[in-house]
Each structure stands twice: as structure tokens, then as C-alpha cells.
Amino acid sequence: MYGWHRKILVVDLTSGTFQEEALPGEVAHTWLGGRGLGTYWLYHHLEQGIDPLGADNHLVFAAGPLAGTRAPASGRVSASTKSPLTGTVFDSNAGGAFGVRLKSCGYEALVVTGRSASPVYLKVSPGTVSLEPAEALWGQDTRAAHRHLAGAGGPGSSVVCIGPAGENLVRFASVAVDGRRSLGRGGLGAVMGAKGLKGIVARGNMPTAIADPEGAGFVCYEMEKVLKANPVTSQALPEFGTAVLVNLLNQAGAWPAGNFRQSSFSGAEAISGEALAGSLMEKRFACYRCPIGCGRLTRTSRDRGEGPEYESIWALGANLGVEDLQVIAEANYLCNRLGLDTISTGGTLACAAELGLEADFGRPGVLLDLIEKIAFRRGVGDELAEGSRRLAEKYGRPELAMQVKGLELPAYDPRGLKGQGLAYATSNRGGCHLRANMLGPEILGTPKRVNRFAWAGKAGLVIVMQHTSAVLDSLVMCKFTSFALGDEHYARLLTRVTGEEYRPQDLQVIGERVWNLERLFNLREGFARADDTLPPRLTSTPVSDGPGRGQIVELEPMLGEYYRFREWDEHGRPTPAKLARLGLTEVGSGGDAV
Amino acid sequence: MKLNINLFATLRKFAPPAARNGEFTLEVPKGVTIRELLRLCHLPEQSVTVVMVNGMVAPLGAPIEDEAQISIFPPLAGG
């Protein structure tokens, strides 16, 4: 079968056994891979109400049909599970090369179930799978564990691993990928920790069969040319990295600070992408087959490492009142080493500060000390390790947690980008900018400029972006390619690689199907309209100054419009007619069809 | 009239030598539009994607008022 290997590797850590399951062609065509395949698997294999940190949870690592081809930025991996932070279905997506290495072992996906009695790591190669003891690695940070596992895997291997935060079941623990990238959000690291799985090493040499090698090669060539000609993907991102956005959002008065009490930060220039390029930057790096190269390797006087990215600069900087780039970079390195999601770490610390627990993050050592306490659940760190929602509820002030469905919000104040507010509220994995990023239409003017302070008419744009994100996460390709490429490129390449006809509009339907199945999963878990919401600060406290002065997010009318456009009922449930059109009727009624 | 101008990212190379972090003031004729301002700053129009006047995105034909804060950005994205 072109594009896809027909096998899924299922590892049961409780019994220490492996089995290969067939991937039916119809499932592959319908769900593509990555996030789509992960959602499909979880919907059909997880019982309602299981404990995300229990043996019953599954963790699905999945590549996509384009992995192993010449497609740009296609080495990524998607990982799906039921999140211990949100309780929703949750996929996280990371650069590096794990996706393509897993695929070159002959598997579209690797599913981890059960729980090992003692720490282990998993070694995968074509025809050989083994569980290896990892007692000696338990307690090691991600740098040390990566070195060890990469050594065990040999040249050409790829590694995912957790640090102490995952081992200690911090609800927002991340998974390090190839030592430089992270499956950051949603606590996938804690799921691995709960299973006693320190890491996975994959190394293989099985090629991806391509239906039309010449045609696919030409489309890839064309895509690379477009990426190299576009000023965003050939200049802004390579030169300044993701942090190029700091000044843009700050000037627009949509850069939150101090747990969203302010909408701009006076120290923004000092911690911007421009400042980073002129101070700590050592060199750029790129993920597997990526012509963009937005990664940064940086150095402070005491440490060096990857990043900080735009979101981390905000979460560990502006949101905590820190305007020293060196402090932010070292906090970011430490989060990466310990295996912590930087956005949730910063969001939880900002919440703690407003609760009066901790405040003086700018004082030398305070921030680093707190990050360590979280990862090892020491002292106050044990409470912080539960995330901002549980922390604020414990102290009787739930409104001070800036989160949606338990996931801490990222670096866009939705009072200055109203559509982003709707995107946060309706995101199936909680407060996140990667399900639909409204920066394009609301500030940059792509694909068209809309009034960022208006609420009417935003639902349609958010929905299209949610579908596009779901498709890219299922393909599995980097979203940054979409700054230069469109559905037409992805559909043509997918057709040439798989031999199946995909039109751009077919991709939108696939995205919509993934979105609705995620919704069905969450509804089954008890989520409802009341969970499609925002912290009250954003819906009832007007911005105090700057361009957005006086603005709030008018969520309710936007949500009504959104449900109507989605053909969901007033409770946010997909209508039978919608499910029928998406081929989800059997699934929606508890059945088992594709 | 006097404008406070901020250039960002790849546009900073177009800033005058006295500029600090891409920021400088400029005397311009009253009622100048953004398009005319770009010409006065020697900024190629195609290298500019967003111009904000006091934090609000403004079209190229918009006239500028005295003492406005102008922020000029090249094509960019991220997340």
C-alpha cells in the first residue's frame, strides 16, 4: 500500500508483550495518520472515565503518510492520549525526526498501554522490539537520558524521553524529542511516567512506498521553492525564530502580562526575537527535511540549549514580570531538562503569584528554584505540579487560573483578537493557539484582514483554521509550512504519494471529521457547552489601557454562531445530520464503523 | 509634524544610524499618508506587511496625525 505501512505496533507494558495490528486501508485513507489516527484509536479503545494516569490509558505515537518521502518538514511525530491535565482527548505534535524514524521501522503508529512494574525503555527497529531496563536512567534529566538512549540506539536513531517531571507525574510534564524539541502540552510526559516508560528509541531503514515517485518529487521540489521564496519562511522565521512575534503582539496591545492583568509588557523589546538574535543566539537549527530552520541554539554565561521560543519567552517572561532574557533562557533550559511544558509552567506560576503564594520571579534564583520544586513536587511545587486550575480551585479562587478546560492559555490576549478567544474556548484540547491561530486574519491580514475587535463573523474563520490544523497534524507536517503553502499543495502531494485522489476540499472534510470525533470523545467524557468558555477576566474585565482599552471578549454570541456553523445543537452536540455527512453516524451512536 | 517610528525584525536594517533598537523620530509634512511615510523612510512597500498607528493596524492610504506612534513590520508569523 502506497504512503502507509499497514501495521500498528501495540506494546503492553503490564505483560511486557508486543503485537502487530493491521491498519485497514479505509482507516488510513479516512484519518490519514498522526492526530487523526490517534483520535480514531483512542475513541475506539478507551473506556469512558478511565484515569489518564492509570494502566488503562493509551499513548499513541503516530507518523503520517508523507513521512519518509521528500516532503518538507515531515519528520515530525504526533502523540495522542487522554490528558491528565485536561481530561480531554489530547494530541501533541513535535519536530525532530521521531515520526520518520518510527515509520522507517515499518509502523504507522506505536501504541503504548498498561504499566510496567519497574522503569523500562522501548527499543524499536524493523522486526525487532524490546523492552530494556531503565532503573539506571530513572531520575536523569532529558539531556542525560537522551544521550544514553541515543547511544543505545546508534547512529540514525531517534529518541523520545521524559525527565523527572514526567516521572513525578507533574500534570503538565512534557516529552523531549531528539534532545531539542518537545511534545510540550497536555502532560504526555506524566502519562509516560505513570507507565514506567522512560523513553523510546526508534531506528529503521524501511522506505515509504510512493505511488508516483516522479510526480511526488516534483511537488516536493515546488514546495521547497515556495518556502524558500516566501519572506516569512525564508527570512523572518530563520533570522529571528518564533520570537519575532513578541514586538508585534506587544505593539498591538494583545500581549498579556502578569497573569493577563495587563495586555502589554514594558520590557518586551529586551526579551524580543530581535534582542535574542543580537545577544544569546549561537546558531540556527532545522528539524528533519525542514528548509525553514526556525530553531535557535543559544548560550548564557552559565548554560546553553534550545530556544527560548516565542511562547516560552512570554510564559516565563512577560507573564511573570521577568524582563531579563538570560533569566528566561535559563528557566527555559531548565524546563526542557526537567521535562516541563513552559506555557503551563509559566501560567501556573503566574496564577500562584496572584494567589499570593510566590511572586518575586525577577530575583536571582527564585524562578529556577520554583521550577525545580515543581518537577520534583517539593514543598509548594507539589501544589503547582497540579496545574493552575486545580491550584486556584484549592485556594478558592478558580477565576485566577487563566486556562480553558485546564490547559493554561498561551501568549495572545483574546480581548485584542476576539476570534482567538473563540478558538481558545472551543479548542478540543483546551486553551491553545495551535488549533486555530487567528493572528493571520486578525493582525497580519492573511488570508484576509478582519476587524480584530469585532466578534461577528469570526466563527467561520475559526472553523476553517481548526480543520486546517487538524489536517496538518494528521499529515503530519509542520504548521509553519502553511505560512507559504496551501491545501492545494498538500492535496497534490498526498495524491502523488498514496495513489488515492485527494482534492483540497477533501482535506477540509478530513479536518472536520477529526474535529467532530474529538468532540464526541470529549462529550462522552462529560464535557459540555459550559466547558467551552474563557476565564471571567477575559469576558468581563475590560483592558485598562493601550489599543484594546475597554475591550472584553463577547464569547456567548460568538459561541452561538460557532455551534450553528458547525451544525451542532445548542448544547454543542453534533447533529445526526452532520455526523451522517461525515460518516460518523455509527461512531456517534456508540458503534464501531470507520 | 513629528512622528515616533519603530522598525521591527528585518526592517531594522533600514533604520537611520541614530536609531536605537529600530526606534527614531522623524519630521514629516503635515497630513502625510503611511505610503508616503514609507517612501520617506526608504522602505520598499513590498517589504512591509503591517503598519500600526498607535497600536491599530492602518491601511497604506491612511493619513497620519501629529505625534503618532508608528510601528512597521515586515512579513512575519510564528506561534
Coordinates of C-alpha atoms in Angstrom, one line a residue, chain A residues 226-584:
Chain A
V226 CA 7.8 28.3 -2.5
L227 CA 9.1 28.0 1.1
K228 CA 12.4 29.5 0.1
A229 CA 10.8 32.3 -1.8
N230 CA 8.3 33.4 0.9
P231 CA 9.6 36.2 3.1
V232 CA 8.1 34.6 6.3
T233 CA 9.6 31.2 5.8
S234 CA 12.8 32.3 4.2
Q235 CA 13.6 35.5 6.3
A236 CA 11.6 36.3 9.4
L237 CA 11.5 32.8 10.9
P238 CA 15.1 31.8 10.0
E239 CA 16.5 35.1 11.2
F240 CA 14.5 35.7 14.3
G241 CA 12.7 32.4 15.2
T242 CA 9.2 32.3 16.6
A243 CA 10.1 35.2 19.0
V244 CA 9.8 37.6 16.0
L245 CA 6.2 37.9 17.2
V246 CA 7.0 39.4 20.6
N247 CA 7.1 43.0 19.5
L248 CA 4.1 42.6 17.1
L249 CA 1.7 41.4 19.7
N250 CA 3.0 43.9 22.3
Q251 CA 2.6 46.8 20.0
A252 CA -0.9 45.7 19.2
G253 CA -1.7 45.6 22.9
A254 CA -2.5 41.9 22.8
W255 CA 0.5 40.6 24.7
P256 CA -0.7 39.5 28.1
A257 CA 1.4 40.3 31.2
G258 CA 1.0 39.5 34.9
N259 CA -1.5 36.7 34.5
F260 CA -3.5 38.7 31.9
R261 CA -3.9 41.6 34.2
Q262 CA -2.2 43.8 31.6
S263 CA -2.2 43.5 27.8
S264 CA 1.2 44.7 27.1
F265 CA 4.6 44.5 28.7
S266 CA 7.1 47.4 29.2
G267 CA 10.1 45.1 28.9
A268 CA 9.1 43.5 25.6
E269 CA 11.9 44.8 23.5
A270 CA 14.5 43.5 25.9
I271 CA 13.1 39.9 25.5
S272 CA 12.1 40.1 21.8
G273 CA 13.3 38.0 18.9
E274 CA 15.4 40.9 17.8
A275 CA 17.1 41.0 21.2
L276 CA 17.6 37.3 21.2
A277 CA 19.2 37.4 17.8
G278 CA 21.6 40.1 19.0
S279 CA 22.6 38.6 22.3
L280 CA 22.2 34.9 23.2
M281 CA 22.0 33.4 19.8
E282 CA 24.6 30.9 18.8
K283 CA 23.2 29.3 15.7
R284 CA 20.0 28.2 14.0
F285 CA 18.9 24.6 13.6
A286 CA 16.3 22.9 11.5
C287 CA 14.2 19.8 12.0
Y288 CA 14.2 16.8 9.6
R289 CA 14.0 18.0 6.0
C290 CA 12.9 21.5 7.0
P291 CA 14.0 24.3 4.8
I292 CA 12.8 26.9 7.3
G293 CA 15.1 26.3 10.2
C294 CA 13.3 28.4 12.9
G295 CA 15.1 26.6 15.8
R296 CA 17.6 28.6 17.9
L297 CA 20.6 27.3 19.9
T298 CA 21.5 29.9 22.5
R299 CA 24.0 30.4 25.2
T300 CA 24.0 32.3 28.5
S301 CA 27.0 32.9 30.8
R302 CA 26.1 29.7 32.7
D303 CA 24.3 27.4 30.3
R304 CA 23.3 26.7 26.8
G305 CA 20.4 25.0 25.0
E306 CA 17.5 25.3 22.6
G307 CA 15.2 28.3 22.5
P308 CA 13.5 30.1 24.1
E309 CA 10.6 30.1 21.7
Y310 CA 8.0 32.9 21.5
E311 CA 5.6 31.2 23.9
S312 CA 8.3 30.3 26.4
I313 CA 9.6 33.9 26.4
W314 CA 6.1 35.1 27.2
A315 CA 5.2 32.4 29.7
L316 CA 8.5 32.6 31.7
G317 CA 8.9 36.4 30.9
A318 CA 6.1 38.8 30.5
N319 CA 3.6 36.7 32.3
L320 CA 5.8 36.6 35.3
G321 CA 7.1 40.2 35.1
V322 CA 10.6 39.0 34.1
E323 CA 12.5 41.2 31.6
D324 CA 15.9 39.6 31.7
L325 CA 16.4 37.4 28.7
Q326 CA 19.2 35.5 30.3
V327 CA 16.9 34.5 33.2
I328 CA 14.2 33.5 30.8
A329 CA 16.6 31.4 28.7
E330 CA 17.9 29.6 31.7
A331 CA 14.4 28.9 33.0
N332 CA 13.5 27.6 29.6
Y333 CA 16.6 25.3 29.5
L334 CA 15.7 24.0 33.0
C335 CA 12.1 23.3 31.9
N336 CA 13.4 21.4 28.9
R337 CA 15.9 19.4 31.0
L338 CA 13.3 18.5 33.7
G339 CA 10.6 17.8 31.1
L340 CA 8.1 20.6 31.8
D341 CA 5.8 22.4 29.4
T342 CA 6.9 26.0 29.5
I343 CA 3.5 27.6 28.9
S344 CA 1.8 25.7 31.7
T345 CA 4.7 26.2 34.0
G346 CA 4.6 30.0 33.4
G347 CA 0.8 30.1 33.6
T348 CA 0.7 28.1 36.9
L349 CA 3.4 30.3 38.4
A350 CA 1.6 33.5 37.4
C351 CA -1.6 32.1 39.0
A352 CA 0.4 31.3 42.1
A353 CA 1.7 34.8 42.2
E354 CA -1.7 36.3 42.1
L355 CA -2.9 33.8 44.8
G356 CA -0.1 35.3 46.9
L357 CA 2.0 32.2 47.1
E358 CA 5.1 33.2 45.2
A359 CA 5.9 36.5 43.5
D360 CA 9.4 37.8 43.1
F361 CA 10.4 35.9 39.9
G362 CA 12.9 38.5 38.9
R363 CA 15.1 37.9 41.9
P364 CA 18.1 35.7 41.1
G365 CA 17.4 32.0 41.5
V366 CA 13.8 32.3 42.6
L367 CA 12.3 31.2 39.2
L368 CA 14.8 28.3 38.7
D369 CA 14.2 27.1 42.3
L370 CA 10.4 27.0 41.8
I371 CA 10.8 25.2 38.5
E372 CA 12.8 22.5 40.3
K373 CA 10.3 22.3 43.1
I374 CA 7.5 21.7 40.6
A375 CA 9.4 18.9 38.7
F376 CA 10.3 17.1 42.0
R377 CA 7.0 18.0 43.7
R378 CA 8.9 19.5 46.6
G379 CA 7.2 21.9 49.0
V380 CA 4.9 24.3 47.2
G381 CA 5.9 22.6 44.0
D382 CA 3.7 19.7 44.8
E383 CA 0.6 22.0 44.6
L384 CA 1.9 23.8 41.5
A385 CA 2.5 20.5 39.8
E386 CA -1.3 20.0 39.6
G387 CA -1.6 23.0 37.2
S388 CA -3.3 26.3 37.6
R389 CA -6.9 25.1 37.6
R390 CA -6.5 22.7 40.4
L391 CA -4.2 25.1 42.3
A392 CA -6.7 28.0 42.1
E393 CA -9.6 25.8 43.0
K394 CA -7.8 24.6 46.0
Y395 CA -7.3 28.1 47.2
G396 CA -11.0 29.0 46.5
R397 CA -10.1 31.4 43.6
P398 CA -10.8 29.4 40.4
E399 CA -11.2 32.7 38.4
L400 CA -7.4 33.4 38.8
A401 CA -6.4 30.4 36.7
M402 CA -6.0 31.6 33.1
Q403 CA -6.9 28.3 31.5
V404 CA -9.5 26.6 29.3
K405 CA -10.5 23.0 30.1
G406 CA -7.5 23.0 32.4
L407 CA -4.9 23.9 29.8
E408 CA -3.0 27.2 30.5
L409 CA -3.5 29.9 27.9
P410 CA -0.7 31.0 25.5
A411 CA 0.6 34.4 24.5
Y412 CA -2.2 36.1 22.8
D413 CA -4.7 38.3 24.8
P414 CA -8.1 37.4 23.1
R415 CA -9.5 40.8 24.2
G416 CA -7.3 42.1 21.4
L417 CA -8.1 39.3 19.0
K418 CA -11.7 38.2 19.6
G419 CA -11.6 35.3 17.2
Q420 CA -8.7 33.9 19.1
G421 CA -10.9 34.0 22.2
L422 CA -13.4 31.8 20.4
A423 CA -10.6 29.5 19.2
Y424 CA -9.4 29.1 22.8
A425 CA -12.9 28.4 24.2
T426 CA -13.8 25.8 21.5
S427 CA -10.4 24.0 21.3
N428 CA -10.9 20.3 21.9
R429 CA -7.7 20.1 23.9
G430 CA -8.2 23.3 25.9
G431 CA -6.6 26.8 25.9
C432 CA -4.4 26.6 22.9
H433 CA -3.3 28.7 19.9
L434 CA -2.4 25.7 17.7
R435 CA -5.9 24.5 16.9
A436 CA -6.7 27.8 15.2
N437 CA -4.3 30.7 15.1
M438 CA -6.2 33.9 14.4
L439 CA -3.1 36.1 14.3
G440 CA -3.2 35.8 10.5
P441 CA -6.6 37.4 9.7
E442 CA -6.9 39.5 12.9
I443 CA -3.5 41.3 12.6
L444 CA -1.3 40.2 9.7
G445 CA -4.1 40.3 7.1
T446 CA -3.7 36.7 5.9
P447 CA -5.7 35.3 4.1
K448 CA -7.7 38.4 4.6
R449 CA -7.8 41.2 7.2
V450 CA -10.7 41.3 9.6
N451 CA -11.5 43.7 12.4
R452 CA -9.8 42.2 15.4
F453 CA -12.1 43.8 17.9
A454 CA -15.3 42.6 16.2
W455 CA -17.0 39.4 17.3
A456 CA -19.4 38.8 14.4
G457 CA -18.3 36.6 11.6
K458 CA -15.4 35.1 13.4
A459 CA -16.8 31.6 13.7
G460 CA -16.4 30.6 10.1
L461 CA -12.7 31.6 10.0
V462 CA -12.0 29.8 13.3
I463 CA -13.7 26.7 12.0
V464 CA -11.7 26.6 8.7
M465 CA -8.5 27.1 10.7
Q466 CA -9.4 24.3 13.1
H467 CA -9.9 22.0 10.1
T468 CA -6.6 23.0 8.5
S469 CA -4.7 22.4 11.8
A470 CA -6.3 19.0 12.2
V471 CA -5.2 18.1 8.6
L472 CA -1.6 19.3 9.1
D473 CA -1.4 17.4 12.4
S474 CA -2.7 14.3 10.7
L475 CA -0.5 14.5 7.7
V476 CA 1.9 15.0 10.0
M477 CA 3.5 18.3 8.7
C478 CA 4.8 21.4 10.4
K479 CA 2.1 24.1 10.6
F480 CA 4.8 26.7 9.7
T481 CA 4.8 25.4 6.1
S482 CA 1.3 26.7 5.8
F483 CA 2.6 30.3 6.0
A484 CA 3.7 29.7 2.4
L485 CA 1.8 26.6 1.2
G486 CA -1.9 25.9 0.9
D487 CA -4.3 22.9 0.9
E488 CA -3.7 22.6 -2.8
H489 CA 0.0 21.7 -2.3
Y490 CA -0.8 19.2 0.5
A491 CA -3.6 17.6 -1.5
R492 CA -1.4 17.2 -4.6
L493 CA 1.4 15.7 -2.7
L494 CA -0.8 13.3 -0.8
T495 CA -2.3 12.1 -4.1
R496 CA 1.1 11.5 -5.7
V497 CA 2.4 9.7 -2.6
T498 CA -0.6 7.5 -1.8
G499 CA -2.2 7.0 -5.3
E500 CA -5.5 8.0 -3.8
E501 CA -7.2 11.1 -5.1
Y502 CA -7.4 13.9 -2.6
R503 CA -8.7 17.3 -3.5
P504 CA -8.2 20.4 -1.3
Q505 CA -11.8 20.3 -0.3
D506 CA -11.4 16.6 0.8
L507 CA -8.7 17.7 3.2
Q508 CA -11.1 20.2 4.8
V509 CA -13.7 17.3 5.3
I510 CA -11.0 15.2 6.9
G511 CA -10.2 18.0 9.3
E512 CA -13.8 18.4 10.1
R513 CA -14.2 14.7 10.7
V514 CA -11.2 14.7 13.1
W515 CA -12.6 17.7 14.9
N516 CA -16.0 16.1 15.3
L517 CA -14.6 12.8 16.6
E518 CA -12.6 14.7 19.2
R519 CA -15.8 16.4 20.2
L520 CA -17.6 13.1 20.5
F521 CA -14.8 11.8 22.7
N522 CA -15.0 14.8 25.0
L523 CA -18.8 14.7 25.1
R524 CA -18.5 11.1 26.2
E525 CA -16.2 12.2 29.0
G526 CA -18.9 14.6 30.2
F527 CA -17.7 17.9 28.7
A528 CA -20.5 20.2 27.7
R529 CA -21.2 23.7 26.5
A530 CA -20.2 25.1 29.9
D531 CA -16.7 24.0 29.3
D532 CA -16.4 26.0 26.0
T533 CA -15.6 29.1 28.0
L534 CA -12.9 31.5 29.0
P535 CA -11.7 32.8 32.3
P536 CA -14.0 35.6 33.6
R537 CA -11.2 38.1 33.4
L538 CA -11.3 37.9 29.6
T539 CA -15.1 38.1 29.3
S540 CA -15.9 40.7 31.9
T541 CA -12.8 42.8 32.8
P542 CA -12.0 45.4 30.1
V543 CA -8.5 46.0 29.0
S544 CA -7.3 49.0 31.1
D545 CA -5.1 50.8 28.5
G546 CA -3.5 50.7 25.1
P547 CA -5.1 50.0 21.7
G548 CA -7.5 47.5 23.2
R549 CA -8.7 49.7 26.0
G550 CA -12.2 48.9 27.1
Q551 CA -12.3 45.6 25.2
I552 CA -13.7 42.2 26.5
V553 CA -14.4 39.0 24.7
E554 CA -18.1 38.7 23.8
L555 CA -17.9 34.9 23.9
E556 CA -21.6 33.9 24.1
P557 CA -22.8 35.4 20.8
M558 CA -19.6 34.0 19.0
L559 CA -20.2 30.6 20.5
G560 CA -23.8 30.6 19.3
E561 CA -22.6 31.4 15.8
Y562 CA -19.9 28.8 16.0
Y563 CA -22.3 26.0 17.0
R564 CA -24.7 27.0 14.2
F565 CA -21.9 27.0 11.6
R566 CA -20.7 23.6 12.9
E567 CA -24.3 22.2 12.7
W568 CA -24.1 21.3 16.4
D569 CA -27.1 21.8 18.7
E570 CA -27.3 24.5 21.4
H571 CA -25.6 22.1 23.8
G572 CA -22.6 21.7 21.5
R573 CA -23.5 18.2 20.3
P574 CA -23.0 17.4 16.6
T575 CA -26.4 16.9 15.0
P576 CA -27.3 13.5 13.4
A577 CA -27.3 15.1 10.0
K578 CA -23.7 16.4 10.5
L579 CA -22.5 13.1 11.7
A580 CA -24.1 11.4 8.8
R581 CA -22.4 13.7 6.3
L582 CA -19.0 13.0 8.0
G583 CA -19.6 9.2 8.0
L584 CA -19.6 9.3 11.8

